[in-house]
Amino acid sequence: MIWNFTKMQGAGNDFVVLDGVRQSIDLTPERARALADRHFGIGADQVLLVEDPLDPSADFRYRIFNADGGEVEHCGNGARCFVRFVHDQGLSRRNPLRAEIATGLLVLREADDGSVSVDMGQTAFTPDRLAFDATGLETRSVFADTLYGLDLQDEASPLWCSLVAISNPHAVTLVDDADTFPVDRIGPAIEGHRRFARRVNAGFMQVLDRHHIRLRVYERGAGETLACGTGACAAAVAGIRRGLLDSPVRVDTRGGVLHIDWNGKALHMRGPATTVFHGQVDIDALVASR
């Protein structure tokens, strides 16, 4: 079974994008893992599938599969690549576009300079929205935010996290130096912590000034990525709620720059979306080779 695909990236967060409108795509977890494999497949942080919508008010349905094969709710960098893909492939000329994701609708617009802005939807901050068990945890109130002291194995003191849900869950920690912080050790400990029933994306934010942060994110099911769109939004929102930041916020990731605007309700992200190459893959042969 031959599938056409497009490799794309947004601020270094890379994707295999599949057109499920003009070709029949049965994307199983096993097939997603094979496509995302960087040694035996194409290689990607996530696999994106564009389909006809189930919701009649949407232009397309947009689905996201992490490198481990699990389907997730949202991907901000992927959403920008989705818009560029739909326009470049001639699937639609509409601008803005309305995309159906697992938790609702996104409104996305491509600008004349090639950047894409995404209306990221609503934010939430209560433990239940992240499937987080806060029973017995110490908390701290900081400005408008509540920090939760997360107990980590082999760590002498709790790690204080902001909880932010932007369709998918994020735990944001303030660090002194994002470059030197041990994300490779602390990231997976937070991502798979027993208190998060659906796992969590772990963000590590360094504040540079009131409109500028540096960020690294350890994503559930993908590991540390060069950028994470919803993670950038979560960090900016957490910093504003802590009284450390003011909107708009520039977010420097290892793969590029994202711009976040939040007024307490509406949340928008702007950044690049780039096509890398097009190709074809025999998906059954690829799965069998692994």
PDB file of C-alpha atoms in Angstrom:
ATOM      1  CA  MET A   1       0.000   0.000   0.000  1.00  0.00           C
ATOM      2  CA  ILE A   2       1.694   3.195  -1.222  1.00  0.00           C
ATOM      3  CA  TRP A   3       1.001   6.435   0.655  1.00  0.00           C
ATOM      4  CA  ASN A   4       1.976   9.905  -0.506  1.00  0.00           C
ATOM      5  CA  PHE A   5       3.343  12.028   2.334  1.00  0.00           C
ATOM      6  CA  THR A   6       4.854  15.427   3.024  1.00  0.00           C
ATOM      7  CA  LYS A   7       7.598  16.106   5.556  1.00  0.00           C
ATOM      8  CA  MET A   8       7.111  19.463   7.314  1.00  0.00           C
ATOM      9  CA  GLN A   9       8.467  21.368  10.279  1.00  0.00           C
ATOM     10  CA  GLY A  10       7.437  24.296  12.438  1.00  0.00           C
ATOM     11  CA  ALA A  11      10.282  25.805  14.490  1.00  0.00           C
ATOM     12  CA  GLY A  12      12.047  22.455  14.310  1.00  0.00           C
ATOM     13  CA  ASN A  13       9.069  20.412  15.514  1.00  0.00           C
ATOM     14  CA  ASP A  14       8.829  17.959  12.584  1.00  0.00           C
ATOM     15  CA  PHE A  15       5.944  16.044  11.083  1.00  0.00           C
ATOM     16  CA  VAL A  16       4.925  13.484   8.515  1.00  0.00           C
ATOM     17  CA  VAL A  17       1.697  14.840   7.012  1.00  0.00           C
ATOM     18  CA  LEU A  18      -0.775  12.520   5.273  1.00  0.00           C
ATOM     19  CA  ASP A  19      -3.612  13.481   2.945  1.00  0.00           C
ATOM     20  CA  GLY A  20      -6.559  11.348   4.015  1.00  0.00           C
ATOM     21  CA  VAL A  21      -8.945  13.283   1.761  1.00  0.00           C
ATOM     22  CA  ARG A  22      -7.608  12.126  -1.640  1.00  0.00           C
ATOM     23  CA  GLN A  23      -6.184   8.777  -0.516  1.00  0.00           C
ATOM     24  CA  SER A  24      -7.402   6.070   1.834  1.00  0.00           C
ATOM     25  CA  ILE A  25      -5.368   6.168   5.073  1.00  0.00           C
ATOM     26  CA  ASP A  26      -5.857   3.650   7.872  1.00  0.00           C
ATOM     27  CA  LEU A  27      -3.396   5.058  10.393  1.00  0.00           C
ATOM     28  CA  THR A  28      -2.902   2.565  13.208  1.00  0.00           C
ATOM     29  CA  PRO A  29      -0.526   3.119  16.155  1.00  0.00           C
ATOM     30  CA  GLU A  30       1.872   0.582  14.636  1.00  0.00           C
ATOM     31  CA  ARG A  31       1.929   2.433  11.315  1.00  0.00           C
ATOM     32  CA  ALA A  32       2.387   5.797  13.031  1.00  0.00           C
ATOM     33  CA  ARG A  33       5.373   4.439  14.974  1.00  0.00           C
ATOM     34  CA  ALA A  34       6.918   3.090  11.770  1.00  0.00           C
ATOM     35  CA  LEU A  35       6.558   6.413   9.952  1.00  0.00           C
ATOM     36  CA  ALA A  36       7.977   8.401  12.891  1.00  0.00           C
ATOM     37  CA  ASP A  37      10.957   6.115  13.466  1.00  0.00           C
ATOM     38  CA  ARG A  38      14.096   8.180  12.783  1.00  0.00           C
ATOM     39  CA  HIS A  39      16.287   5.179  11.973  1.00  0.00           C
ATOM     40  CA  PHE A  40      13.983   2.813  10.075  1.00  0.00           C
ATOM     41  CA  GLY A  41      11.218   5.170   8.915  1.00  0.00           C
ATOM     42  CA  ILE A  42      10.830   8.746   7.705  1.00  0.00           C
ATOM     43  CA  GLY A  43      11.327  10.316  11.125  1.00  0.00           C
ATOM     44  CA  ALA A  44       9.066  12.772  12.936  1.00  0.00           C
ATOM     45  CA  ASP A  45       7.924  14.012  16.321  1.00  0.00           C
ATOM     46  CA  GLN A  46       4.309  13.532  15.218  1.00  0.00           C
ATOM     47  CA  VAL A  47       2.316  12.151  12.304  1.00  0.00           C
ATOM     48  CA  LEU A  48      -0.529  14.405  11.123  1.00  0.00           C
ATOM     49  CA  LEU A  49      -3.578  13.123   9.271  1.00  0.00           C
ATOM     50  CA  VAL A  50      -5.852  15.464   7.287  1.00  0.00           C
ATOM     51  CA  GLU A  51      -9.349  14.058   6.701  1.00  0.00           C
ATOM     52  CA  ASP A  52     -12.838  15.152   5.741  1.00  0.00           C
ATOM     53  CA  PRO A  53     -14.584  16.592   8.815  1.00  0.00           C
ATOM     54  CA  LEU A  54     -17.183  14.869  10.944  1.00  0.00           C
ATOM     55  CA  ASP A  55     -18.412  18.278  12.148  1.00  0.00           C
ATOM     56  CA  PRO A  56     -20.271  20.078   9.297  1.00  0.00           C
ATOM     57  CA  SER A  57     -19.030  23.465  10.543  1.00  0.00           C
ATOM     58  CA  ALA A  58     -15.370  22.467  10.007  1.00  0.00           C
ATOM     59  CA  ASP A  59     -13.377  22.515   6.780  1.00  0.00           C
ATOM     60  CA  PHE A  60     -11.232  19.498   7.689  1.00  0.00           C
ATOM     61  CA  ARG A  61     -10.551  17.044  10.468  1.00  0.00           C
ATOM     62  CA  TYR A  62      -6.994  17.186  11.801  1.00  0.00           C
ATOM     63  CA  ARG A  63      -5.609  14.242  13.828  1.00  0.00           C
ATOM     64  CA  ILE A  64      -2.263  13.965  15.631  1.00  0.00           C
ATOM     65  CA  PHE A  65      -0.291  10.815  16.447  1.00  0.00           C
ATOM     66  CA  ASN A  66       2.826  11.024  18.605  1.00  0.00           C
ATOM     67  CA  ALA A  67       6.004   9.141  17.742  1.00  0.00           C
ATOM     68  CA  ASP A  68       4.978   6.349  20.113  1.00  0.00           C
ATOM     69  CA  GLY A  69       1.785   5.792  18.097  1.00  0.00           C
ATOM     70  CA  GLY A  70      -0.614   7.341  20.603  1.00  0.00           C
ATOM     71  CA  GLU A  71      -3.256   9.757  19.315  1.00  0.00           C
ATOM     72  CA  VAL A  72      -3.349  13.089  21.171  1.00  0.00           C
ATOM     73  CA  GLU A  73      -5.674  16.058  21.367  1.00  0.00           C
ATOM     74  CA  HIS A  74      -3.727  19.007  19.981  1.00  0.00           C
ATOM     75  CA  CYS A  75      -0.441  20.147  18.445  1.00  0.00           C
ATOM     76  CA  GLY A  76       0.070  23.851  17.843  1.00  0.00           C
ATOM     77  CA  ASN A  77       3.103  23.610  15.557  1.00  0.00           C
ATOM     78  CA  GLY A  78       1.339  20.842  13.668  1.00  0.00           C
ATOM     79  CA  ALA A  79      -1.737  23.036  13.285  1.00  0.00           C
ATOM     80  CA  ARG A  80       0.317  25.657  11.467  1.00  0.00           C
ATOM     81  CA  CYS A  81       1.801  23.002   9.170  1.00  0.00           C
ATOM     82  CA  PHE A  82      -1.722  21.687   8.583  1.00  0.00           C
ATOM     83  CA  VAL A  83      -2.794  25.072   7.174  1.00  0.00           C
ATOM     84  CA  ARG A  84       0.237  25.331   4.908  1.00  0.00           C
ATOM     85  CA  PHE A  85      -0.288  21.745   3.719  1.00  0.00           C
ATOM     86  CA  VAL A  86      -3.971  22.265   2.892  1.00  0.00           C
ATOM     87  CA  HIS A  87      -3.218  25.423   0.921  1.00  0.00           C
ATOM     88  CA  ASP A  88      -0.118  24.089  -0.857  1.00  0.00           C
ATOM     89  CA  GLN A  89      -1.852  20.851  -1.809  1.00  0.00           C
ATOM     90  CA  GLY A  90      -4.864  22.704  -3.214  1.00  0.00           C
ATOM     91  CA  LEU A  91      -7.282  21.034  -0.827  1.00  0.00           C
ATOM     92  CA  SER A  92      -8.816  24.423   0.019  1.00  0.00           C
ATOM     93  CA  ARG A  93      -8.228  28.120  -0.598  1.00  0.00           C
ATOM     94  CA  ARG A  94     -10.167  29.191   2.470  1.00  0.00           C
ATOM     95  CA  ASN A  95      -8.337  31.532   4.805  1.00  0.00           C
ATOM     96  CA  PRO A  96      -8.986  31.322   7.694  1.00  0.00           C
ATOM     97  CA  LEU A  97      -9.599  27.599   7.962  1.00  0.00           C
ATOM     98  CA  ARG A  98     -11.643  25.792  10.593  1.00  0.00           C
ATOM     99  CA  ALA A  99     -10.083  22.525  11.729  1.00  0.00           C
ATOM    100  CA  GLU A 100     -11.811  19.864  13.773  1.00  0.00           C
ATOM    101  CA  ILE A 101      -9.596  18.353  16.479  1.00  0.00           C
ATOM    102  CA  ALA A 102     -10.427  15.857  19.214  1.00  0.00           C
ATOM    103  CA  THR A 103     -11.580  18.572  21.624  1.00  0.00           C
ATOM    104  CA  GLY A 104     -13.329  21.048  19.322  1.00  0.00           C
ATOM    105  CA  LEU A 105     -12.598  23.500  16.516  1.00  0.00           C
ATOM    106  CA  LEU A 106      -9.495  25.558  15.724  1.00  0.00           C
ATOM    107  CA  VAL A 107      -9.434  28.710  13.598  1.00  0.00           C
ATOM    108  CA  LEU A 108      -6.198  29.104  11.624  1.00  0.00           C
ATOM    109  CA  ARG A 109      -5.007  31.861   9.288  1.00  0.00           C
ATOM    110  CA  GLU A 110      -2.029  32.057   6.914  1.00  0.00           C
ATOM    111  CA  ALA A 111      -0.496  35.528   6.613  1.00  0.00           C
ATOM    112  CA  ASP A 112       1.020  37.104   3.505  1.00  0.00           C
ATOM    113  CA  ASP A 113       4.530  36.658   4.937  1.00  0.00           C
ATOM    114  CA  GLY A 114       4.002  32.870   5.159  1.00  0.00           C
ATOM    115  CA  SER A 115       3.600  32.724   8.921  1.00  0.00           C
ATOM    116  CA  VAL A 116       0.504  31.077  10.362  1.00  0.00           C
ATOM    117  CA  SER A 117      -1.542  32.192  13.360  1.00  0.00           C
ATOM    118  CA  VAL A 118      -3.699  29.812  15.339  1.00  0.00           C
ATOM    119  CA  ASP A 119      -6.607  30.560  17.652  1.00  0.00           C
ATOM    120  CA  MET A 120      -5.625  27.986  20.269  1.00  0.00           C
ATOM    121  CA  GLY A 121      -8.975  27.861  22.050  1.00  0.00           C
ATOM    122  CA  GLN A 122      -9.654  28.001  25.772  1.00  0.00           C
ATOM    123  CA  THR A 123      -7.273  27.363  28.637  1.00  0.00           C
ATOM    124  CA  ALA A 124      -8.050  25.586  31.911  1.00  0.00           C
ATOM    125  CA  PHE A 125      -6.096  25.291  35.143  1.00  0.00           C
ATOM    126  CA  THR A 126      -7.888  22.878  37.460  1.00  0.00           C
ATOM    127  CA  PRO A 127      -6.390  19.428  38.165  1.00  0.00           C
ATOM    128  CA  ASP A 128      -9.421  17.592  36.784  1.00  0.00           C
ATOM    129  CA  ARG A 129      -8.869  19.125  33.341  1.00  0.00           C
ATOM    130  CA  LEU A 130      -5.432  17.486  33.241  1.00  0.00           C
ATOM    131  CA  ALA A 131      -6.561  14.209  34.851  1.00  0.00           C
ATOM    132  CA  PHE A 132      -4.209  15.135  37.707  1.00  0.00           C
ATOM    133  CA  ASP A 133      -4.567  13.708  41.210  1.00  0.00           C
ATOM    134  CA  ALA A 134      -3.689  16.551  43.588  1.00  0.00           C
ATOM    135  CA  THR A 135      -4.733  14.663  46.726  1.00  0.00           C
ATOM    136  CA  GLY A 136      -2.430  15.490  49.634  1.00  0.00           C
ATOM    137  CA  LEU A 137      -0.107  17.730  47.605  1.00  0.00           C
ATOM    138  CA  GLU A 138       1.216  20.985  49.007  1.00  0.00           C
ATOM    139  CA  THR A 139       0.203  24.033  46.962  1.00  0.00           C
ATOM    140  CA  ARG A 140       1.354  27.638  46.714  1.00  0.00           C
ATOM    141  CA  SER A 141      -0.602  30.637  45.497  1.00  0.00           C
ATOM    142  CA  VAL A 142       1.534  32.915  43.324  1.00  0.00           C
ATOM    143  CA  PHE A 143      -0.274  35.968  41.948  1.00  0.00           C
ATOM    144  CA  ALA A 144      -3.216  34.432  39.980  1.00  0.00           C
ATOM    145  CA  ASP A 145      -1.669  30.970  39.708  1.00  0.00           C
ATOM    146  CA  THR A 146      -1.600  27.876  41.899  1.00  0.00           C
ATOM    147  CA  LEU A 147       1.609  25.877  42.003  1.00  0.00           C
ATOM    148  CA  TYR A 148       1.638  22.175  42.852  1.00  0.00           C
ATOM    149  CA  GLY A 149       4.608  20.581  44.596  1.00  0.00           C
ATOM    150  CA  LEU A 150       5.270  17.464  42.542  1.00  0.00           C
ATOM    151  CA  ASP A 151       7.195  14.762  44.357  1.00  0.00           C
ATOM    152  CA  LEU A 152       9.824  13.152  42.136  1.00  0.00           C
ATOM    153  CA  GLN A 153      11.809  10.035  42.874  1.00  0.00           C
ATOM    154  CA  ASP A 154      15.446  10.740  43.795  1.00  0.00           C
ATOM    155  CA  GLU A 155      14.729  14.464  44.213  1.00  0.00           C
ATOM    156  CA  ALA A 156      15.153  15.921  47.706  1.00  0.00           C
ATOM    157  CA  SER A 157      12.504  18.630  47.308  1.00  0.00           C
ATOM    158  CA  PRO A 158       9.253  18.995  45.335  1.00  0.00           C
ATOM    159  CA  LEU A 159       9.224  20.487  41.850  1.00  0.00           C
ATOM    160  CA  TRP A 160       6.734  23.348  41.711  1.00  0.00           C
ATOM    161  CA  CYS A 161       4.568  23.249  38.579  1.00  0.00           C
ATOM    162  CA  SER A 162       1.829  25.319  37.012  1.00  0.00           C
ATOM    163  CA  LEU A 163      -0.964  23.242  35.467  1.00  0.00           C
ATOM    164  CA  VAL A 164      -2.318  24.389  32.105  1.00  0.00           C
ATOM    165  CA  ALA A 165      -4.711  22.506  29.820  1.00  0.00           C
ATOM    166  CA  ILE A 166      -4.856  23.667  26.183  1.00  0.00           C
ATOM    167  CA  SER A 167      -6.788  20.677  24.862  1.00  0.00           C
ATOM    168  CA  ASN A 168      -3.780  18.611  25.969  1.00  0.00           C
ATOM    169  CA  PRO A 169      -2.150  18.803  29.439  1.00  0.00           C
ATOM    170  CA  HIS A 170       0.973  20.746  30.422  1.00  0.00           C
ATOM    171  CA  ALA A 171       3.005  21.085  33.607  1.00  0.00           C
ATOM    172  CA  VAL A 172       5.242  24.183  33.495  1.00  0.00           C
ATOM    173  CA  THR A 173       8.270  24.632  35.765  1.00  0.00           C
ATOM    174  CA  LEU A 174      10.284  27.838  36.176  1.00  0.00           C
ATOM    175  CA  VAL A 175      14.045  27.260  35.847  1.00  0.00           C
ATOM    176  CA  ASP A 176      17.096  29.511  36.158  1.00  0.00           C
ATOM    177  CA  ASP A 177      18.741  28.320  32.943  1.00  0.00           C
ATOM    178  CA  ALA A 178      16.801  26.342  30.345  1.00  0.00           C
ATOM    179  CA  ASP A 179      19.964  25.369  28.483  1.00  0.00           C
ATOM    180  CA  THR A 180      21.604  23.626  31.426  1.00  0.00           C
ATOM    181  CA  PHE A 181      18.521  22.273  33.216  1.00  0.00           C
ATOM    182  CA  PRO A 182      18.504  18.413  33.192  1.00  0.00           C
ATOM    183  CA  VAL A 183      15.447  18.037  30.952  1.00  0.00           C
ATOM    184  CA  ASP A 184      16.595  14.564  29.890  1.00  0.00           C
ATOM    185  CA  ARG A 185      16.227  13.380  33.504  1.00  0.00           C
ATOM    186  CA  ILE A 186      13.425  15.503  34.961  1.00  0.00           C
ATOM    187  CA  GLY A 187      11.292  15.567  31.787  1.00  0.00           C
ATOM    188  CA  PRO A 188      10.401  11.868  31.686  1.00  0.00           C
ATOM    189  CA  ALA A 189       9.916  11.813  35.475  1.00  0.00           C
ATOM    190  CA  ILE A 190       7.184  14.454  35.130  1.00  0.00           C
ATOM    191  CA  GLU A 191       5.716  13.124  31.864  1.00  0.00           C
ATOM    192  CA  GLY A 192       5.067   9.678  33.326  1.00  0.00           C
ATOM    193  CA  HIS A 193       4.348  10.731  36.914  1.00  0.00           C
ATOM    194  CA  ARG A 194       1.730   8.549  38.578  1.00  0.00           C
ATOM    195  CA  ARG A 195      -0.454  11.571  39.406  1.00  0.00           C
ATOM    196  CA  PHE A 196      -1.102  12.303  35.698  1.00  0.00           C
ATOM    197  CA  ALA A 197      -3.553   9.653  34.508  1.00  0.00           C
ATOM    198  CA  ARG A 198      -2.990  10.515  30.823  1.00  0.00           C
ATOM    199  CA  ARG A 199       0.648  11.569  31.197  1.00  0.00           C
ATOM    200  CA  VAL A 200       1.639  15.205  30.660  1.00  0.00           C
ATOM    201  CA  ASN A 201       3.844  17.506  28.586  1.00  0.00           C
ATOM    202  CA  ALA A 202       6.601  18.915  30.809  1.00  0.00           C
ATOM    203  CA  GLY A 203       7.752  22.481  30.085  1.00  0.00           C
ATOM    204  CA  PHE A 204      10.839  24.194  31.512  1.00  0.00           C
ATOM    205  CA  MET A 205      10.680  27.992  31.245  1.00  0.00           C
ATOM    206  CA  GLN A 206      13.398  30.589  31.784  1.00  0.00           C
ATOM    207  CA  VAL A 207      12.149  34.183  31.995  1.00  0.00           C
ATOM    208  CA  LEU A 208      14.424  36.657  30.155  1.00  0.00           C
ATOM    209  CA  ASP A 209      12.207  39.727  30.523  1.00  0.00           C
ATOM    210  CA  ARG A 210       8.487  40.464  30.806  1.00  0.00           C
ATOM    211  CA  HIS A 211       7.879  39.706  27.126  1.00  0.00           C
ATOM    212  CA  HIS A 212      10.520  37.084  26.447  1.00  0.00           C
ATOM    213  CA  ILE A 213      11.200  33.514  27.629  1.00  0.00           C
ATOM    214  CA  ARG A 214      13.372  30.577  26.701  1.00  0.00           C
ATOM    215  CA  LEU A 215      11.639  27.178  26.719  1.00  0.00           C
ATOM    216  CA  ARG A 216      12.315  23.476  26.467  1.00  0.00           C
ATOM    217  CA  VAL A 217       9.531  20.880  26.430  1.00  0.00           C
ATOM    218  CA  TYR A 218       9.569  17.144  27.041  1.00  0.00           C
ATOM    219  CA  GLU A 219       6.477  15.953  25.183  1.00  0.00           C
ATOM    220  CA  ARG A 220       4.485  12.889  26.146  1.00  0.00           C
ATOM    221  CA  GLY A 221       5.045  10.147  23.626  1.00  0.00           C
ATOM    222  CA  ALA A 222       7.761  12.053  21.745  1.00  0.00           C
ATOM    223  CA  GLY A 223      10.489  13.032  24.214  1.00  0.00           C
ATOM    224  CA  GLU A 224      12.162  16.431  24.058  1.00  0.00           C
ATOM    225  CA  THR A 225      11.309  18.228  20.819  1.00  0.00           C
ATOM    226  CA  LEU A 226      12.906  21.302  19.282  1.00  0.00           C
ATOM    227  CA  ALA A 227       9.628  23.187  19.762  1.00  0.00           C
ATOM    228  CA  CYS A 228       6.129  22.591  21.108  1.00  0.00           C
ATOM    229  CA  GLY A 229       3.346  24.986  20.140  1.00  0.00           C
ATOM    230  CA  THR A 230       0.882  24.174  22.906  1.00  0.00           C
ATOM    231  CA  GLY A 231       3.840  24.035  25.296  1.00  0.00           C
ATOM    232  CA  ALA A 232       4.855  27.566  24.294  1.00  0.00           C
ATOM    233  CA  CYS A 233       1.290  28.724  24.893  1.00  0.00           C
ATOM    234  CA  ALA A 234       1.147  26.963  28.260  1.00  0.00           C
ATOM    235  CA  ALA A 235       4.438  28.521  29.382  1.00  0.00           C
ATOM    236  CA  ALA A 236       3.388  32.022  28.333  1.00  0.00           C
ATOM    237  CA  VAL A 237       0.029  31.681  30.069  1.00  0.00           C
ATOM    238  CA  ALA A 238       1.648  30.262  33.223  1.00  0.00           C
ATOM    239  CA  GLY A 239       4.167  33.120  33.301  1.00  0.00           C
ATOM    240  CA  ILE A 240       1.415  35.725  32.931  1.00  0.00           C
ATOM    241  CA  ARG A 241      -0.659  34.091  35.678  1.00  0.00           C
ATOM    242  CA  ARG A 242       2.406  34.043  37.960  1.00  0.00           C
ATOM    243  CA  GLY A 243       2.870  37.786  37.421  1.00  0.00           C
ATOM    244  CA  LEU A 244       6.210  37.301  35.649  1.00  0.00           C
ATOM    245  CA  LEU A 245       5.161  38.087  32.055  1.00  0.00           C
ATOM    246  CA  ASP A 246       2.971  40.408  30.046  1.00  0.00           C
ATOM    247  CA  SER A 247       1.351  39.627  26.701  1.00  0.00           C
ATOM    248  CA  PRO A 248       2.557  39.344  23.980  1.00  0.00           C
ATOM    249  CA  VAL A 249       5.326  36.864  24.769  1.00  0.00           C
ATOM    250  CA  ARG A 250       8.202  35.834  22.528  1.00  0.00           C
ATOM    251  CA  VAL A 251       9.136  32.191  23.122  1.00  0.00           C
ATOM    252  CA  ASP A 252      12.616  31.076  22.090  1.00  0.00           C
ATOM    253  CA  THR A 253      12.716  27.330  21.538  1.00  0.00           C
ATOM    254  CA  ARG A 254      15.669  25.270  20.372  1.00  0.00           C
ATOM    255  CA  GLY A 255      14.118  25.150  16.898  1.00  0.00           C
ATOM    256  CA  GLY A 256      12.904  28.707  16.436  1.00  0.00           C
ATOM    257  CA  VAL A 257      10.745  31.558  17.720  1.00  0.00           C
ATOM    258  CA  LEU A 258       7.021  31.508  18.497  1.00  0.00           C
ATOM    259  CA  HIS A 259       4.834  34.470  19.448  1.00  0.00           C
ATOM    260  CA  ILE A 260       1.999  34.099  21.972  1.00  0.00           C
ATOM    261  CA  ASP A 261      -0.787  36.564  22.755  1.00  0.00           C
ATOM    262  CA  TRP A 262      -3.198  35.936  25.662  1.00  0.00           C
ATOM    263  CA  ASN A 263      -5.687  38.409  27.138  1.00  0.00           C
ATOM    264  CA  GLY A 264      -7.009  36.080  29.821  1.00  0.00           C
ATOM    265  CA  LYS A 265      -9.481  34.499  27.417  1.00  0.00           C
ATOM    266  CA  ALA A 266      -8.424  34.476  23.758  1.00  0.00           C
ATOM    267  CA  LEU A 267      -5.126  32.675  23.101  1.00  0.00           C
ATOM    268  CA  HIS A 268      -3.252  33.063  19.810  1.00  0.00           C
ATOM    269  CA  MET A 269       0.026  31.650  18.569  1.00  0.00           C
ATOM    270  CA  ARG A 270       2.022  32.753  15.514  1.00  0.00           C
ATOM    271  CA  GLY A 271       5.039  31.075  13.953  1.00  0.00           C
ATOM    272  CA  PRO A 272       6.580  29.430  10.888  1.00  0.00           C
ATOM    273  CA  ALA A 273       5.438  26.382   8.929  1.00  0.00           C
ATOM    274  CA  THR A 274       7.791  24.937   6.330  1.00  0.00           C
ATOM    275  CA  THR A 275       7.590  22.114   3.803  1.00  0.00           C
ATOM    276  CA  VAL A 276      10.785  20.034   3.749  1.00  0.00           C
ATOM    277  CA  PHE A 277      10.081  17.412   1.058  1.00  0.00           C
ATOM    278  CA  HIS A 278       7.441  15.156  -0.499  1.00  0.00           C
ATOM    279  CA  GLY A 279       7.655  11.399  -0.952  1.00  0.00           C
ATOM    280  CA  GLN A 280       5.965   8.039  -1.141  1.00  0.00           C
ATOM    281  CA  VAL A 281       6.154   5.166   1.309  1.00  0.00           C
ATOM    282  CA  ASP A 282       5.083   1.529   1.123  1.00  0.00           C
ATOM    283  CA  ILE A 283       3.529   1.471   4.576  1.00  0.00           C
ATOM    284  CA  ASP A 284       3.111  -2.307   4.814  1.00  0.00           C
ATOM    285  CA  ALA A 285       6.715  -2.933   3.790  1.00  0.00           C
ATOM    286  CA  LEU A 286       7.881  -0.300   6.269  1.00  0.00           C
ATOM    287  CA  VAL A 287       5.976  -1.915   9.145  1.00  0.00           C
ATOM    288  CA  ALA A 288       7.221  -5.382   8.171  1.00  0.00           C
ATOM    289  CA  SER A 289      10.852  -4.201   8.053  1.00  0.00           C
ATOM    290  CA  ARG A 290      10.645  -3.156  11.727  1.00  0.00           C
TER     291      ARG A 290
END
